[in-house]
Amino acid sequence: MWEPFWKFFAENDGSLPTLNLRLPSATALRDLYAELRSSSDLWAPDEATFWDAIEQRDVLIRDTPDPVAAALGDRTECWIFHGLENVTLRGTRLPSLGVGIDKDFTLTLNYRMGEWAPNQIEAFIRWLTDVCERIPGSSLALDEEVPREWTDEFARAFHDARHRLKPST
């Protein structure tokens, strides 16, 4: 299952590829972010902040009861981004992920290549396919900053994975 995705995770070329998980609503974004946070820890919790445009100061993510509401509201000038470690999805611990919350209901996930074992890739892809199946109107794409052939190849591999796998709960 993981083989078509190997090139996107295998060799550390110094880049941090980004997956854009577009969701249909603020509720879907809030629920998915809560799911992800409940299975992980903040990386550098004393440094993970967002800029509060109203109070004109940095606010710690850990002190924010609802980071999604903060990201979608008028309090932030830009998206919220922070790192997660000890991410455990489908019973498998993954390498650290960067997570962003954007005003267009996109959850961005970036990762360092070269730190992934096949079982971690499979758990991550299975989780992403589950998300896209259980949240109608959601979609996943590799960020446009990578070469077009990579985005197309990733899209084909993810499309095939979605049709091969049955969602689990």
Tab-separated table of C-alpha atoms in Angstrom:
chain	number	residue	atom	x	y	z
A	1	MET	CA	0.000	0.000	0.000
A	2	TRP	CA	2.816	2.419	0.829
A	3	GLU	CA	4.959	1.757	-2.283
A	4	PRO	CA	3.375	4.426	-4.551
A	5	PHE	CA	4.097	7.021	-1.836
A	6	TRP	CA	7.686	6.005	-1.075
A	7	LYS	CA	9.317	8.713	-3.216
A	8	PHE	CA	7.371	11.393	-1.325
A	9	PHE	CA	8.731	10.261	2.060
A	10	ALA	CA	11.942	8.274	1.520
A	11	GLU	CA	14.992	10.430	0.919
A	12	ASN	CA	15.769	13.504	2.977
A	13	ASP	CA	16.448	16.155	0.364
A	14	GLY	CA	16.209	18.970	2.918
A	15	SER	CA	12.690	19.938	1.900
A	16	LEU	CA	9.549	19.906	4.006
A	17	PRO	CA	6.771	18.794	1.668
A	18	THR	CA	3.320	20.062	2.569
A	19	LEU	CA	0.001	18.301	2.214
A	20	ASN	CA	-3.056	20.535	2.009
A	21	LEU	CA	-6.143	18.916	3.473
A	22	ARG	CA	-9.042	21.112	2.399
A	23	LEU	CA	-12.147	20.718	4.501
A	24	PRO	CA	-15.711	21.870	3.808
A	25	SER	CA	-16.369	23.806	7.008
A	26	ALA	CA	-15.027	25.287	10.201
A	27	THR	CA	-16.679	22.443	12.120
A	28	ALA	CA	-14.880	19.799	10.071
A	29	LEU	CA	-11.581	21.651	10.539
A	30	ARG	CA	-12.146	21.994	14.296
A	31	ASP	CA	-13.039	18.304	14.693
A	32	LEU	CA	-10.072	17.082	12.646
A	33	TYR	CA	-7.621	19.385	14.421
A	34	ALA	CA	-8.942	18.150	17.781
A	35	GLU	CA	-8.515	14.547	16.614
A	36	LEU	CA	-4.939	15.197	15.545
A	37	ARG	CA	-4.049	17.085	18.726
A	38	SER	CA	-5.563	14.371	20.930
A	39	SER	CA	-3.123	11.862	19.426
A	40	SER	CA	0.014	14.014	19.706
A	41	ASP	CA	2.005	16.515	21.756
A	42	LEU	CA	2.949	20.079	20.898
A	43	TRP	CA	6.548	20.338	19.774
A	44	ALA	CA	8.254	23.151	21.749
A	45	PRO	CA	5.044	24.137	23.615
A	46	ASP	CA	6.763	27.207	25.090
A	47	GLU	CA	7.441	28.505	21.569
A	48	ALA	CA	4.316	27.509	19.601
A	49	THR	CA	2.467	30.804	19.200
A	50	PHE	CA	0.249	32.822	16.915
A	51	TRP	CA	0.099	36.594	16.500
A	52	ASP	CA	-3.021	38.103	18.065
A	53	ALA	CA	-3.771	41.073	15.816
A	54	ILE	CA	-6.189	42.620	18.314
A	55	GLU	CA	-3.949	42.421	21.381
A	56	GLN	CA	-0.780	42.925	19.283
A	57	ARG	CA	1.124	40.100	20.941
A	58	ASP	CA	2.135	36.475	20.541
A	59	VAL	CA	-0.209	33.998	22.228
A	60	LEU	CA	0.854	30.464	23.126
A	61	ILE	CA	-1.110	27.782	21.301
A	62	ARG	CA	-1.334	25.751	24.519
A	63	ASP	CA	-3.092	28.702	26.205
A	64	THR	CA	-5.634	28.998	23.395
A	65	PRO	CA	-8.821	27.055	24.142
A	66	ASP	CA	-9.797	26.888	20.460
A	67	PRO	CA	-6.895	27.461	18.025
A	68	VAL	CA	-9.191	26.841	15.047
A	69	ALA	CA	-11.547	29.635	16.099
A	70	ALA	CA	-8.517	31.879	16.636
A	71	ALA	CA	-7.186	31.073	13.161
A	72	LEU	CA	-10.537	31.638	11.473
A	73	GLY	CA	-11.421	34.779	13.389
A	74	ASP	CA	-10.193	38.348	13.249
A	75	ARG	CA	-7.571	37.828	15.949
A	76	THR	CA	-4.901	36.505	13.618
A	77	GLU	CA	-3.195	38.216	10.710
A	78	CYS	CA	-2.047	34.924	9.224
A	79	TRP	CA	-2.485	31.230	9.613
A	80	ILE	CA	-1.525	29.366	12.752
A	81	PHE	CA	1.395	26.979	12.382
A	82	HIS	CA	3.112	24.758	14.928
A	83	GLY	CA	4.809	21.398	15.286
A	84	LEU	CA	3.435	18.159	16.674
A	85	GLU	CA	5.486	15.276	17.981
A	86	ASN	CA	4.590	11.815	19.243
A	87	VAL	CA	1.834	11.769	16.627
A	88	THR	CA	0.120	8.381	16.838
A	89	LEU	CA	-2.335	7.506	14.078
A	90	ARG	CA	-3.906	4.094	13.583
A	91	GLY	CA	-1.704	2.724	16.388
A	92	THR	CA	1.560	3.836	14.742
A	93	ARG	CA	3.822	6.613	15.982
A	94	LEU	CA	4.787	8.942	13.128
A	95	PRO	CA	7.680	11.344	12.732
A	96	SER	CA	6.969	14.928	13.777
A	97	LEU	CA	4.518	16.919	11.675
A	98	GLY	CA	4.127	20.625	11.093
A	99	VAL	CA	0.470	21.631	11.290
A	100	GLY	CA	-1.118	24.775	9.941
A	101	ILE	CA	-4.665	26.093	10.236
A	102	ASP	CA	-5.678	28.395	7.399
A	103	LYS	CA	-8.681	30.674	6.993
A	104	ASP	CA	-9.899	28.756	3.929
A	105	PHE	CA	-10.593	25.641	6.090
A	106	THR	CA	-7.307	24.006	5.113
A	107	LEU	CA	-5.290	21.913	7.516
A	108	THR	CA	-1.713	21.853	6.238
A	109	LEU	CA	0.586	19.026	7.240
A	110	ASN	CA	4.288	19.186	6.494
A	111	TYR	CA	6.927	16.611	7.191
A	112	ARG	CA	10.628	15.932	6.834
A	113	MET	CA	11.467	13.386	4.186
A	114	GLY	CA	13.820	10.548	5.080
A	115	GLU	CA	12.414	9.896	8.569
A	116	TRP	CA	9.609	7.556	7.518
A	117	ALA	CA	9.418	3.765	7.651
A	118	PRO	CA	6.963	1.919	5.397
A	119	ASN	CA	4.532	1.189	8.272
A	120	GLN	CA	4.473	4.904	9.173
A	121	ILE	CA	3.740	5.914	5.589
A	122	GLU	CA	0.958	3.355	5.411
A	123	ALA	CA	-0.628	4.478	8.700
A	124	PHE	CA	-0.476	8.134	7.629
A	125	ILE	CA	-1.953	7.479	4.170
A	126	ARG	CA	-4.674	5.230	5.609
A	127	TRP	CA	-5.591	7.968	8.110
A	128	LEU	CA	-5.731	10.556	5.313
A	129	THR	CA	-7.936	8.307	3.161
A	130	ASP	CA	-10.206	7.702	6.149
A	131	VAL	CA	-10.489	11.465	6.686
A	132	CYS	CA	-11.423	12.106	3.062
A	133	GLU	CA	-14.011	9.314	3.143
A	134	ARG	CA	-15.710	10.317	6.386
A	135	ILE	CA	-15.738	14.071	5.721
A	136	PRO	CA	-17.648	14.645	2.474
A	137	GLY	CA	-16.277	17.555	0.479
A	138	SER	CA	-12.721	17.174	1.747
A	139	SER	CA	-9.710	16.790	-0.523
A	140	LEU	CA	-5.979	16.256	-0.217
A	141	ALA	CA	-3.204	17.583	-2.436
A	142	LEU	CA	0.546	17.918	-2.310
A	143	ASP	CA	1.440	21.614	-2.130
A	144	GLU	CA	1.897	23.406	-5.438
A	145	GLU	CA	5.453	24.441	-4.554
A	146	VAL	CA	6.769	20.986	-5.494
A	147	PRO	CA	7.315	20.034	-9.150
A	148	ARG	CA	4.079	19.552	-11.112
A	149	GLU	CA	4.968	15.922	-11.939
A	150	TRP	CA	5.143	15.198	-8.197
A	151	THR	CA	1.742	16.772	-7.470
A	152	ASP	CA	0.193	14.813	-10.336
A	153	GLU	CA	1.838	11.552	-9.257
A	154	PHE	CA	0.793	12.056	-5.625
A	155	ALA	CA	-2.784	12.833	-6.710
A	156	ARG	CA	-2.950	9.611	-8.759
A	157	ALA	CA	-1.490	7.529	-5.921
A	158	PHE	CA	-3.901	9.029	-3.371
A	159	HIS	CA	-6.868	8.566	-5.716
A	160	ASP	CA	-5.928	4.897	-6.171
A	161	ALA	CA	-5.441	4.434	-2.414
A	162	ARG	CA	-8.879	5.915	-1.673
A	163	HIS	CA	-10.511	3.498	-4.063
A	164	ARG	CA	-8.569	0.470	-2.786
A	165	LEU	CA	-9.111	1.068	0.904
A	166	LYS	CA	-12.349	0.876	2.762
A	167	PRO	CA	-12.722	3.495	5.495
A	168	SER	CA	-12.379	2.299	9.047
A	169	THR	CA	-13.788	3.864	12.148
